[in-house]
Amino acid sequence: MKVIVVPNKDKMGAIGARIIAEDMKGRLFYKLGLATGSTPIPVYQELIRLNKEKKVDFSRVITFNLDEYVGIPGTHDQSYRYFMNKQLFDHVNIPKQNTNVPDGMAKNIPAHCADYESWMESVGGIDLQVLGIGGNGHIGFNEPGSSIASRTRQVKLTPETIRDNARFFAKAADVPKTAISMGIGTVLDAAKIVLFANGANKAAAIAAAIEGPVSVKCPASALQLHPDVTFVITKDAAANLTLKF
Ligand code: F6R
């Protein structure tokens, strides 16, 4: 496990984009796993800049997002599809048909989840998976208690997550109660994983993920089982680590 501690989120974005750009080099097709949330935004901004400067080419990139809410369409401004379009896809030369986000409006969700897994498999698996981390150690929508062997599936959102999300919706009843999420087992299949964290509110989860036991109490601790994981984290997110950087 590699841990890179940076002074601020801009540096996190610059280093993250550089890791992705380096990994993309020399590949005919590049399969990139993506996350939403506030943390990866500086990484996406830097990738957009590099794309405009013609230093990173997205024309042969295929993306797979970690998760999506069930029950809202991709046109809804709180959907993860909408987020990805606005934060990255609309600004780089990626063919839109190469971008995959689970479909929260799928009629048959179990079949859609199985299809999502087979699409990833059919392109040869994910080359690099971008992750954020929740304050409780979640990755994707894999909350504490999720199986390390879990695959893409429909998951229930915790009351805490529903409460946190209520501010983004017109009324509490509109907040989705379930989501589709890649499983921890799905994430661990990626060839390379880069987890980003920014802010003191992530410090406990980061320490548990890196230095704690592999435990369902902290889903991100499962990353210790993967041979190629890099954490790019700000100083305040690294504050609870016993190893000092
Ligand atoms: C989103 C996702 C989540 C977030 C996590 C951190 O696709 O997978 O696990 O990465 O909730 O969110 P932020 O970055 O907003 O703190």
PDB file of C-alpha atoms and ligand atoms in Angstrom:
ATOM      1  CA  MET A   1       0.000   0.000   0.000  1.00  0.00           C
ATOM      2  CA  LYS A   2       1.383   3.372  -0.991  1.00  0.00           C
ATOM      3  CA  VAL A   3       0.381   6.503   0.936  1.00  0.00           C
ATOM      4  CA  ILE A   4       1.007   9.973  -0.516  1.00  0.00           C
ATOM      5  CA  VAL A   5       0.270  12.840   1.858  1.00  0.00           C
ATOM      6  CA  VAL A   6      -0.294  16.230   0.227  1.00  0.00           C
ATOM      7  CA  PRO A   7      -0.789  19.710   1.705  1.00  0.00           C
ATOM      8  CA  ASN A   8      -4.143  20.485   0.082  1.00  0.00           C
ATOM      9  CA  LYS A   9      -6.852  19.336  -2.338  1.00  0.00           C
ATOM     10  CA  ASP A  10      -5.305  21.083  -5.350  1.00  0.00           C
ATOM     11  CA  LYS A  11      -2.113  19.100  -4.899  1.00  0.00           C
ATOM     12  CA  MET A  12      -4.271  15.973  -4.413  1.00  0.00           C
ATOM     13  CA  GLY A  13      -5.942  16.713  -7.763  1.00  0.00           C
ATOM     14  CA  ALA A  14      -2.641  17.308  -9.547  1.00  0.00           C
ATOM     15  CA  ILE A  15      -1.012  14.129  -8.229  1.00  0.00           C
ATOM     16  CA  GLY A  16      -4.151  12.069  -8.823  1.00  0.00           C
ATOM     17  CA  ALA A  17      -4.474  13.206 -12.434  1.00  0.00           C
ATOM     18  CA  ARG A  18      -0.774  12.516 -12.990  1.00  0.00           C
ATOM     19  CA  ILE A  19      -1.110   8.946 -11.671  1.00  0.00           C
ATOM     20  CA  ILE A  20      -4.068   8.356 -14.015  1.00  0.00           C
ATOM     21  CA  ALA A  21      -2.326   9.998 -17.015  1.00  0.00           C
ATOM     22  CA  GLU A  22       0.824   7.905 -16.473  1.00  0.00           C
ATOM     23  CA  ASP A  23      -1.210   4.710 -16.190  1.00  0.00           C
ATOM     24  CA  MET A  24      -3.079   5.530 -19.431  1.00  0.00           C
ATOM     25  CA  LYS A  25       0.126   5.824 -21.457  1.00  0.00           C
ATOM     26  CA  GLY A  26       0.696   3.263 -24.180  1.00  0.00           C
ATOM     27  CA  ARG A  27      -2.690   1.528 -23.864  1.00  0.00           C
ATOM     28  CA  LEU A  28      -4.934   0.904 -26.821  1.00  0.00           C
ATOM     29  CA  PHE A  29      -8.034   1.180 -24.623  1.00  0.00           C
ATOM     30  CA  TYR A  30      -8.155   2.393 -21.052  1.00  0.00           C
ATOM     31  CA  LYS A  31     -10.871   1.301 -18.638  1.00  0.00           C
ATOM     32  CA  LEU A  32     -11.282   3.784 -15.830  1.00  0.00           C
ATOM     33  CA  GLY A  33     -13.452   3.302 -12.747  1.00  0.00           C
ATOM     34  CA  LEU A  34     -14.852   6.550 -11.369  1.00  0.00           C
ATOM     35  CA  ALA A  35     -16.428   7.919  -8.208  1.00  0.00           C
ATOM     36  CA  THR A  36     -18.677  10.888  -7.507  1.00  0.00           C
ATOM     37  CA  GLY A  37     -18.749  13.102  -4.395  1.00  0.00           C
ATOM     38  CA  SER A  38     -16.767  16.231  -3.672  1.00  0.00           C
ATOM     39  CA  THR A  39     -13.355  14.563  -3.206  1.00  0.00           C
ATOM     40  CA  PRO A  40     -12.459  13.599  -6.812  1.00  0.00           C
ATOM     41  CA  ILE A  41     -13.565  16.961  -8.284  1.00  0.00           C
ATOM     42  CA  PRO A  42     -10.000  18.446  -8.199  1.00  0.00           C
ATOM     43  CA  VAL A  43      -8.738  15.285  -9.948  1.00  0.00           C
ATOM     44  CA  TYR A  44     -11.391  15.672 -12.674  1.00  0.00           C
ATOM     45  CA  GLN A  45     -10.600  19.396 -13.045  1.00  0.00           C
ATOM     46  CA  GLU A  46      -6.946  18.591 -13.593  1.00  0.00           C
ATOM     47  CA  LEU A  47      -7.801  15.838 -16.097  1.00  0.00           C
ATOM     48  CA  ILE A  48      -9.965  18.365 -17.986  1.00  0.00           C
ATOM     49  CA  ARG A  49      -7.050  20.803 -18.066  1.00  0.00           C
ATOM     50  CA  LEU A  50      -4.636  18.120 -19.317  1.00  0.00           C
ATOM     51  CA  ASN A  51      -7.178  17.081 -21.960  1.00  0.00           C
ATOM     52  CA  LYS A  52      -7.534  20.677 -23.202  1.00  0.00           C
ATOM     53  CA  GLU A  53      -3.733  20.875 -23.432  1.00  0.00           C
ATOM     54  CA  LYS A  54      -3.812  17.614 -25.424  1.00  0.00           C
ATOM     55  CA  LYS A  55      -1.708  15.848 -22.790  1.00  0.00           C
ATOM     56  CA  VAL A  56      -4.440  13.316 -21.976  1.00  0.00           C
ATOM     57  CA  ASP A  57      -6.645  11.734 -24.627  1.00  0.00           C
ATOM     58  CA  PHE A  58     -10.045  10.320 -23.649  1.00  0.00           C
ATOM     59  CA  SER A  59     -11.054   9.089 -27.112  1.00  0.00           C
ATOM     60  CA  ARG A  60     -10.221   5.472 -26.208  1.00  0.00           C
ATOM     61  CA  VAL A  61     -11.263   5.593 -22.564  1.00  0.00           C
ATOM     62  CA  ILE A  62     -14.186   3.546 -21.273  1.00  0.00           C
ATOM     63  CA  THR A  63     -15.508   4.530 -17.844  1.00  0.00           C
ATOM     64  CA  PHE A  64     -17.533   2.689 -15.226  1.00  0.00           C
ATOM     65  CA  ASN A  65     -18.936   4.561 -12.252  1.00  0.00           C
ATOM     66  CA  LEU A  66     -19.172   2.977  -8.844  1.00  0.00           C
ATOM     67  CA  ASP A  67     -22.756   3.770  -8.017  1.00  0.00           C
ATOM     68  CA  GLU A  68     -26.071   5.493  -8.717  1.00  0.00           C
ATOM     69  CA  TYR A  69     -29.309   6.183  -6.850  1.00  0.00           C
ATOM     70  CA  VAL A  70     -32.304   4.008  -7.623  1.00  0.00           C
ATOM     71  CA  GLY A  71     -35.478   5.784  -8.729  1.00  0.00           C
ATOM     72  CA  ILE A  72     -34.099   8.982 -10.254  1.00  0.00           C
ATOM     73  CA  PRO A  73     -33.214   9.388 -13.934  1.00  0.00           C
ATOM     74  CA  GLY A  74     -29.811  10.502 -15.243  1.00  0.00           C
ATOM     75  CA  THR A  75     -31.314  13.903 -16.067  1.00  0.00           C
ATOM     76  CA  HIS A  76     -32.052  14.578 -12.363  1.00  0.00           C
ATOM     77  CA  ASP A  77     -29.541  17.062 -10.996  1.00  0.00           C
ATOM     78  CA  GLN A  78     -28.814  14.800  -7.999  1.00  0.00           C
ATOM     79  CA  SER A  79     -28.127  11.703 -10.084  1.00  0.00           C
ATOM     80  CA  TYR A  80     -24.559  10.518 -10.341  1.00  0.00           C
ATOM     81  CA  ARG A  81     -24.887  10.379 -14.159  1.00  0.00           C
ATOM     82  CA  TYR A  82     -25.712  14.108 -14.146  1.00  0.00           C
ATOM     83  CA  PHE A  83     -22.785  14.785 -11.798  1.00  0.00           C
ATOM     84  CA  MET A  84     -20.333  12.915 -14.033  1.00  0.00           C
ATOM     85  CA  ASN A  85     -21.542  14.714 -17.182  1.00  0.00           C
ATOM     86  CA  LYS A  86     -21.131  18.108 -15.493  1.00  0.00           C
ATOM     87  CA  GLN A  87     -17.857  17.392 -13.659  1.00  0.00           C
ATOM     88  CA  LEU A  88     -15.990  15.485 -16.361  1.00  0.00           C
ATOM     89  CA  PHE A  89     -17.630  13.928 -19.423  1.00  0.00           C
ATOM     90  CA  ASP A  90     -19.014  17.166 -20.943  1.00  0.00           C
ATOM     91  CA  HIS A  91     -15.532  18.705 -20.891  1.00  0.00           C
ATOM     92  CA  VAL A  92     -13.271  15.995 -22.365  1.00  0.00           C
ATOM     93  CA  ASN A  93     -13.155  14.148 -25.694  1.00  0.00           C
ATOM     94  CA  ILE A  94     -14.743  10.965 -24.367  1.00  0.00           C
ATOM     95  CA  PRO A  95     -17.384   9.335 -26.593  1.00  0.00           C
ATOM     96  CA  LYS A  96     -20.542   9.459 -24.426  1.00  0.00           C
ATOM     97  CA  GLN A  97     -21.363   5.858 -25.343  1.00  0.00           C
ATOM     98  CA  ASN A  98     -18.114   4.846 -23.605  1.00  0.00           C
ATOM     99  CA  THR A  99     -19.344   6.199 -20.256  1.00  0.00           C
ATOM    100  CA  ASN A 100     -21.161   3.772 -17.995  1.00  0.00           C
ATOM    101  CA  VAL A 101     -23.065   4.716 -14.851  1.00  0.00           C
ATOM    102  CA  PRO A 102     -25.515   2.214 -13.326  1.00  0.00           C
ATOM    103  CA  ASP A 103     -29.083   2.992 -14.461  1.00  0.00           C
ATOM    104  CA  GLY A 104     -31.170   3.838 -11.429  1.00  0.00           C
ATOM    105  CA  MET A 105     -34.324   3.574 -13.547  1.00  0.00           C
ATOM    106  CA  ALA A 106     -33.602   0.045 -14.834  1.00  0.00           C
ATOM    107  CA  LYS A 107     -36.791  -2.046 -14.878  1.00  0.00           C
ATOM    108  CA  ASN A 108     -35.025  -5.178 -13.696  1.00  0.00           C
ATOM    109  CA  ILE A 109     -32.346  -4.049 -11.272  1.00  0.00           C
ATOM    110  CA  PRO A 110     -30.785  -7.468 -10.462  1.00  0.00           C
ATOM    111  CA  ALA A 111     -30.446  -8.146 -14.231  1.00  0.00           C
ATOM    112  CA  HIS A 112     -28.967  -4.679 -14.781  1.00  0.00           C
ATOM    113  CA  CYS A 113     -26.426  -5.260 -11.959  1.00  0.00           C
ATOM    114  CA  ALA A 114     -25.412  -8.593 -13.512  1.00  0.00           C
ATOM    115  CA  ASP A 115     -25.100  -6.885 -16.922  1.00  0.00           C
ATOM    116  CA  TYR A 116     -22.955  -4.126 -15.403  1.00  0.00           C
ATOM    117  CA  GLU A 117     -20.553  -6.763 -14.039  1.00  0.00           C
ATOM    118  CA  SER A 118     -20.406  -8.533 -17.397  1.00  0.00           C
ATOM    119  CA  TRP A 119     -19.780  -5.283 -19.298  1.00  0.00           C
ATOM    120  CA  MET A 120     -16.738  -4.646 -17.087  1.00  0.00           C
ATOM    121  CA  GLU A 121     -15.581  -8.210 -17.606  1.00  0.00           C
ATOM    122  CA  SER A 122     -16.152  -8.078 -21.376  1.00  0.00           C
ATOM    123  CA  VAL A 123     -13.730  -5.141 -21.760  1.00  0.00           C
ATOM    124  CA  GLY A 124     -11.104  -6.985 -19.735  1.00  0.00           C
ATOM    125  CA  GLY A 125     -11.737  -5.402 -16.332  1.00  0.00           C
ATOM    126  CA  ILE A 126     -10.946  -1.996 -14.870  1.00  0.00           C
ATOM    127  CA  ASP A 127      -7.382  -0.715 -15.238  1.00  0.00           C
ATOM    128  CA  LEU A 128      -7.629   1.908 -12.520  1.00  0.00           C
ATOM    129  CA  GLN A 129     -10.440   2.530 -10.021  1.00  0.00           C
ATOM    130  CA  VAL A 130     -10.818   5.977  -8.434  1.00  0.00           C
ATOM    131  CA  LEU A 131     -12.305   5.906  -4.925  1.00  0.00           C
ATOM    132  CA  GLY A 132     -13.377   8.360  -2.254  1.00  0.00           C
ATOM    133  CA  ILE A 133     -14.128   7.268   1.304  1.00  0.00           C
ATOM    134  CA  GLY A 134     -17.033   7.993   3.643  1.00  0.00           C
ATOM    135  CA  GLY A 135     -16.508   9.215   7.208  1.00  0.00           C
ATOM    136  CA  ASN A 136     -17.614   5.708   8.278  1.00  0.00           C
ATOM    137  CA  GLY A 137     -15.123   4.020   5.925  1.00  0.00           C
ATOM    138  CA  HIS A 138     -17.600   3.237   3.140  1.00  0.00           C
ATOM    139  CA  ILE A 139     -16.424   2.868  -0.459  1.00  0.00           C
ATOM    140  CA  GLY A 140     -19.015   3.223  -3.191  1.00  0.00           C
ATOM    141  CA  PHE A 141     -22.265   2.587  -1.320  1.00  0.00           C
ATOM    142  CA  ASN A 142     -20.708  -0.332   0.557  1.00  0.00           C
ATOM    143  CA  GLU A 143     -21.554   0.650   4.091  1.00  0.00           C
ATOM    144  CA  PRO A 144     -20.020  -0.990   7.212  1.00  0.00           C
ATOM    145  CA  GLY A 145     -21.146  -4.615   7.353  1.00  0.00           C
ATOM    146  CA  SER A 146     -20.912  -5.109   3.562  1.00  0.00           C
ATOM    147  CA  SER A 147     -19.309  -8.358   2.498  1.00  0.00           C
ATOM    148  CA  ILE A 148     -15.777  -8.220   1.131  1.00  0.00           C
ATOM    149  CA  ALA A 149     -16.983 -10.601  -1.609  1.00  0.00           C
ATOM    150  CA  SER A 150     -19.930  -8.360  -2.606  1.00  0.00           C
ATOM    151  CA  ARG A 151     -20.607  -7.608  -6.283  1.00  0.00           C
ATOM    152  CA  THR A 152     -22.697  -4.942  -8.050  1.00  0.00           C
ATOM    153  CA  ARG A 153     -26.130  -4.994  -6.418  1.00  0.00           C
ATOM    154  CA  GLN A 154     -28.977  -2.901  -5.026  1.00  0.00           C
ATOM    155  CA  VAL A 155     -28.181  -1.649  -1.530  1.00  0.00           C
ATOM    156  CA  LYS A 156     -30.234   0.105   1.135  1.00  0.00           C
ATOM    157  CA  LEU A 157     -29.000   3.538   2.133  1.00  0.00           C
ATOM    158  CA  THR A 158     -28.417   3.994   5.855  1.00  0.00           C
ATOM    159  CA  PRO A 159     -30.721   6.397   7.754  1.00  0.00           C
ATOM    160  CA  GLU A 160     -27.613   8.586   8.237  1.00  0.00           C
ATOM    161  CA  THR A 161     -26.948   8.803   4.463  1.00  0.00           C
ATOM    162  CA  ILE A 162     -30.622   9.511   3.748  1.00  0.00           C
ATOM    163  CA  ARG A 163     -30.561  12.294   6.358  1.00  0.00           C
ATOM    164  CA  ASP A 164     -27.319  13.743   4.919  1.00  0.00           C
ATOM    165  CA  ASN A 165     -28.777  13.754   1.401  1.00  0.00           C
ATOM    166  CA  ALA A 166     -32.097  15.342   2.349  1.00  0.00           C
ATOM    167  CA  ARG A 167     -30.679  18.848   1.841  1.00  0.00           C
ATOM    168  CA  PHE A 168     -30.191  18.174  -1.881  1.00  0.00           C
ATOM    169  CA  PHE A 169     -33.839  17.252  -2.525  1.00  0.00           C
ATOM    170  CA  ALA A 170     -37.015  19.338  -2.450  1.00  0.00           C
ATOM    171  CA  LYS A 171     -38.508  17.216   0.328  1.00  0.00           C
ATOM    172  CA  ALA A 172     -37.277  14.368   2.533  1.00  0.00           C
ATOM    173  CA  ALA A 173     -39.653  11.896   0.831  1.00  0.00           C
ATOM    174  CA  ASP A 174     -37.854  12.486  -2.508  1.00  0.00           C
ATOM    175  CA  VAL A 175     -34.510  11.174  -1.193  1.00  0.00           C
ATOM    176  CA  PRO A 176     -33.737   7.780  -2.750  1.00  0.00           C
ATOM    177  CA  LYS A 177     -33.794   4.937  -0.224  1.00  0.00           C
ATOM    178  CA  THR A 178     -31.675   2.525  -2.254  1.00  0.00           C
ATOM    179  CA  ALA A 179     -28.821   2.659  -4.729  1.00  0.00           C
ATOM    180  CA  ILE A 180     -26.932   0.426  -7.123  1.00  0.00           C
ATOM    181  CA  SER A 181     -23.308  -0.013  -6.101  1.00  0.00           C
ATOM    182  CA  MET A 182     -20.335  -2.003  -7.300  1.00  0.00           C
ATOM    183  CA  GLY A 183     -19.430  -4.400  -4.500  1.00  0.00           C
ATOM    184  CA  ILE A 184     -16.180  -4.514  -2.546  1.00  0.00           C
ATOM    185  CA  GLY A 185     -15.289  -7.655  -4.507  1.00  0.00           C
ATOM    186  CA  THR A 186     -15.917  -5.744  -7.744  1.00  0.00           C
ATOM    187  CA  VAL A 187     -13.623  -2.903  -6.639  1.00  0.00           C
ATOM    188  CA  LEU A 188     -10.896  -5.364  -5.632  1.00  0.00           C
ATOM    189  CA  ASP A 189     -10.909  -6.782  -9.189  1.00  0.00           C
ATOM    190  CA  ALA A 190      -9.486  -3.510 -10.598  1.00  0.00           C
ATOM    191  CA  ALA A 191      -5.817  -3.769 -11.587  1.00  0.00           C
ATOM    192  CA  LYS A 192      -4.952  -0.571  -9.710  1.00  0.00           C
ATOM    193  CA  ILE A 193      -6.874   1.427  -7.088  1.00  0.00           C
ATOM    194  CA  VAL A 194      -6.335   5.055  -6.089  1.00  0.00           C
ATOM    195  CA  LEU A 195      -8.262   6.337  -3.064  1.00  0.00           C
ATOM    196  CA  PHE A 196      -8.515  10.068  -2.428  1.00  0.00           C
ATOM    197  CA  ALA A 197      -9.395  11.727   0.859  1.00  0.00           C
ATOM    198  CA  ASN A 198      -9.497  15.359   1.837  1.00  0.00           C
ATOM    199  CA  GLY A 199     -10.337  16.844   5.238  1.00  0.00           C
ATOM    200  CA  ALA A 200     -10.185  16.077   8.952  1.00  0.00           C
ATOM    201  CA  ASN A 201     -13.619  14.395   8.835  1.00  0.00           C
ATOM    202  CA  LYS A 202     -11.941  11.508   6.986  1.00  0.00           C
ATOM    203  CA  ALA A 203      -9.017  11.057   9.422  1.00  0.00           C
ATOM    204  CA  ALA A 204     -10.555   8.265  11.526  1.00  0.00           C
ATOM    205  CA  ALA A 205     -11.709   6.311   8.463  1.00  0.00           C
ATOM    206  CA  ILE A 206      -8.295   6.670   6.797  1.00  0.00           C
ATOM    207  CA  ALA A 207      -6.470   5.399   9.897  1.00  0.00           C
ATOM    208  CA  ALA A 208      -8.871   2.434  10.157  1.00  0.00           C
ATOM    209  CA  ALA A 209      -8.486   1.656   6.445  1.00  0.00           C
ATOM    210  CA  ILE A 210      -4.680   1.768   6.415  1.00  0.00           C
ATOM    211  CA  GLU A 211      -3.622   0.707   9.906  1.00  0.00           C
ATOM    212  CA  GLY A 212      -6.652  -1.096  11.327  1.00  0.00           C
ATOM    213  CA  PRO A 213      -7.580  -4.753  10.910  1.00  0.00           C
ATOM    214  CA  VAL A 214      -9.316  -5.870   7.711  1.00  0.00           C
ATOM    215  CA  SER A 215     -12.853  -5.685   9.008  1.00  0.00           C
ATOM    216  CA  VAL A 216     -16.400  -5.193   7.746  1.00  0.00           C
ATOM    217  CA  LYS A 217     -16.569  -2.342  10.263  1.00  0.00           C
ATOM    218  CA  CYS A 218     -14.432  -0.306   7.842  1.00  0.00           C
ATOM    219  CA  PRO A 219     -15.174  -1.369   4.242  1.00  0.00           C
ATOM    220  CA  ALA A 220     -12.081   0.475   2.927  1.00  0.00           C
ATOM    221  CA  SER A 221      -9.843  -1.769   5.091  1.00  0.00           C
ATOM    222  CA  ALA A 222     -10.494  -4.498   2.464  1.00  0.00           C
ATOM    223  CA  LEU A 223      -8.129  -2.539   0.207  1.00  0.00           C
ATOM    224  CA  GLN A 224      -5.257  -3.942   2.315  1.00  0.00           C
ATOM    225  CA  LEU A 225      -5.889  -7.214   0.463  1.00  0.00           C
ATOM    226  CA  HIS A 226      -5.158  -5.621  -2.935  1.00  0.00           C
ATOM    227  CA  PRO A 227      -1.614  -5.613  -4.378  1.00  0.00           C
ATOM    228  CA  ASP A 228      -1.693  -2.136  -5.984  1.00  0.00           C
ATOM    229  CA  VAL A 229      -3.419   0.537  -3.922  1.00  0.00           C
ATOM    230  CA  THR A 230      -2.354   4.167  -3.549  1.00  0.00           C
ATOM    231  CA  PHE A 231      -3.907   6.573  -1.039  1.00  0.00           C
ATOM    232  CA  VAL A 232      -3.564  10.238  -2.017  1.00  0.00           C
ATOM    233  CA  ILE A 233      -4.688  12.125   1.060  1.00  0.00           C
ATOM    234  CA  THR A 234      -4.405  15.593   2.502  1.00  0.00           C
ATOM    235  CA  LYS A 235      -2.435  16.234   5.715  1.00  0.00           C
ATOM    236  CA  ASP A 236      -5.569  16.629   7.824  1.00  0.00           C
ATOM    237  CA  ALA A 237      -7.020  13.363   6.480  1.00  0.00           C
ATOM    238  CA  ALA A 238      -3.700  11.675   7.454  1.00  0.00           C
ATOM    239  CA  ALA A 239      -3.695  13.133  10.984  1.00  0.00           C
ATOM    240  CA  ASN A 240      -4.743   9.922  12.811  1.00  0.00           C
ATOM    241  CA  LEU A 241      -2.117   7.687  11.205  1.00  0.00           C
ATOM    242  CA  THR A 242       0.582   6.510  13.612  1.00  0.00           C
ATOM    243  CA  LEU A 243       3.091   6.491  10.753  1.00  0.00           C
ATOM    244  CA  LYS A 244       4.087  10.114  10.263  1.00  0.00           C
ATOM    245  CA  PHE A 245       4.667  11.553   6.806  1.00  0.00           C
TER     246      PHE A 245
HETATM  247  C1  F6R B   1     -19.497   8.163  -4.604  1.00  0.00           C
HETATM  248  C2  F6R B   1     -18.925   7.229  -3.660  1.00  0.00           C
HETATM  249  C3  F6R B   1     -18.849   7.525  -2.201  1.00  0.00           C
HETATM  250  C4  F6R B   1     -17.992   8.750  -1.904  1.00  0.00           C
HETATM  251  C5  F6R B   1     -17.892   9.013  -0.401  1.00  0.00           C
HETATM  252  C6  F6R B   1     -17.135  10.301  -0.105  1.00  0.00           C
HETATM  253  O1  F6R B   1     -19.481   7.631  -5.914  1.00  0.00           O
HETATM  254  O2  F6R B   1     -18.515   6.203  -4.084  1.00  0.00           O
HETATM  255  O3  F6R B   1     -18.334   6.400  -1.526  1.00  0.00           O
HETATM  256  O4  F6R B   1     -16.716   8.560  -2.427  1.00  0.00           O
HETATM  257  O5  F6R B   1     -19.157   9.112   0.153  1.00  0.00           O
HETATM  258  O6  F6R B   1     -17.871  11.381  -0.562  1.00  0.00           O
HETATM  259  P1  F6R B   1     -17.224  12.860  -0.600  1.00  0.00           P
HETATM  260  O7  F6R B   1     -16.118  12.799  -1.585  1.00  0.00           O
HETATM  261  O8  F6R B   1     -18.338  13.748  -1.058  1.00  0.00           O
HETATM  262  O9  F6R B   1     -16.738  13.131   0.796  1.00  0.00           O
END
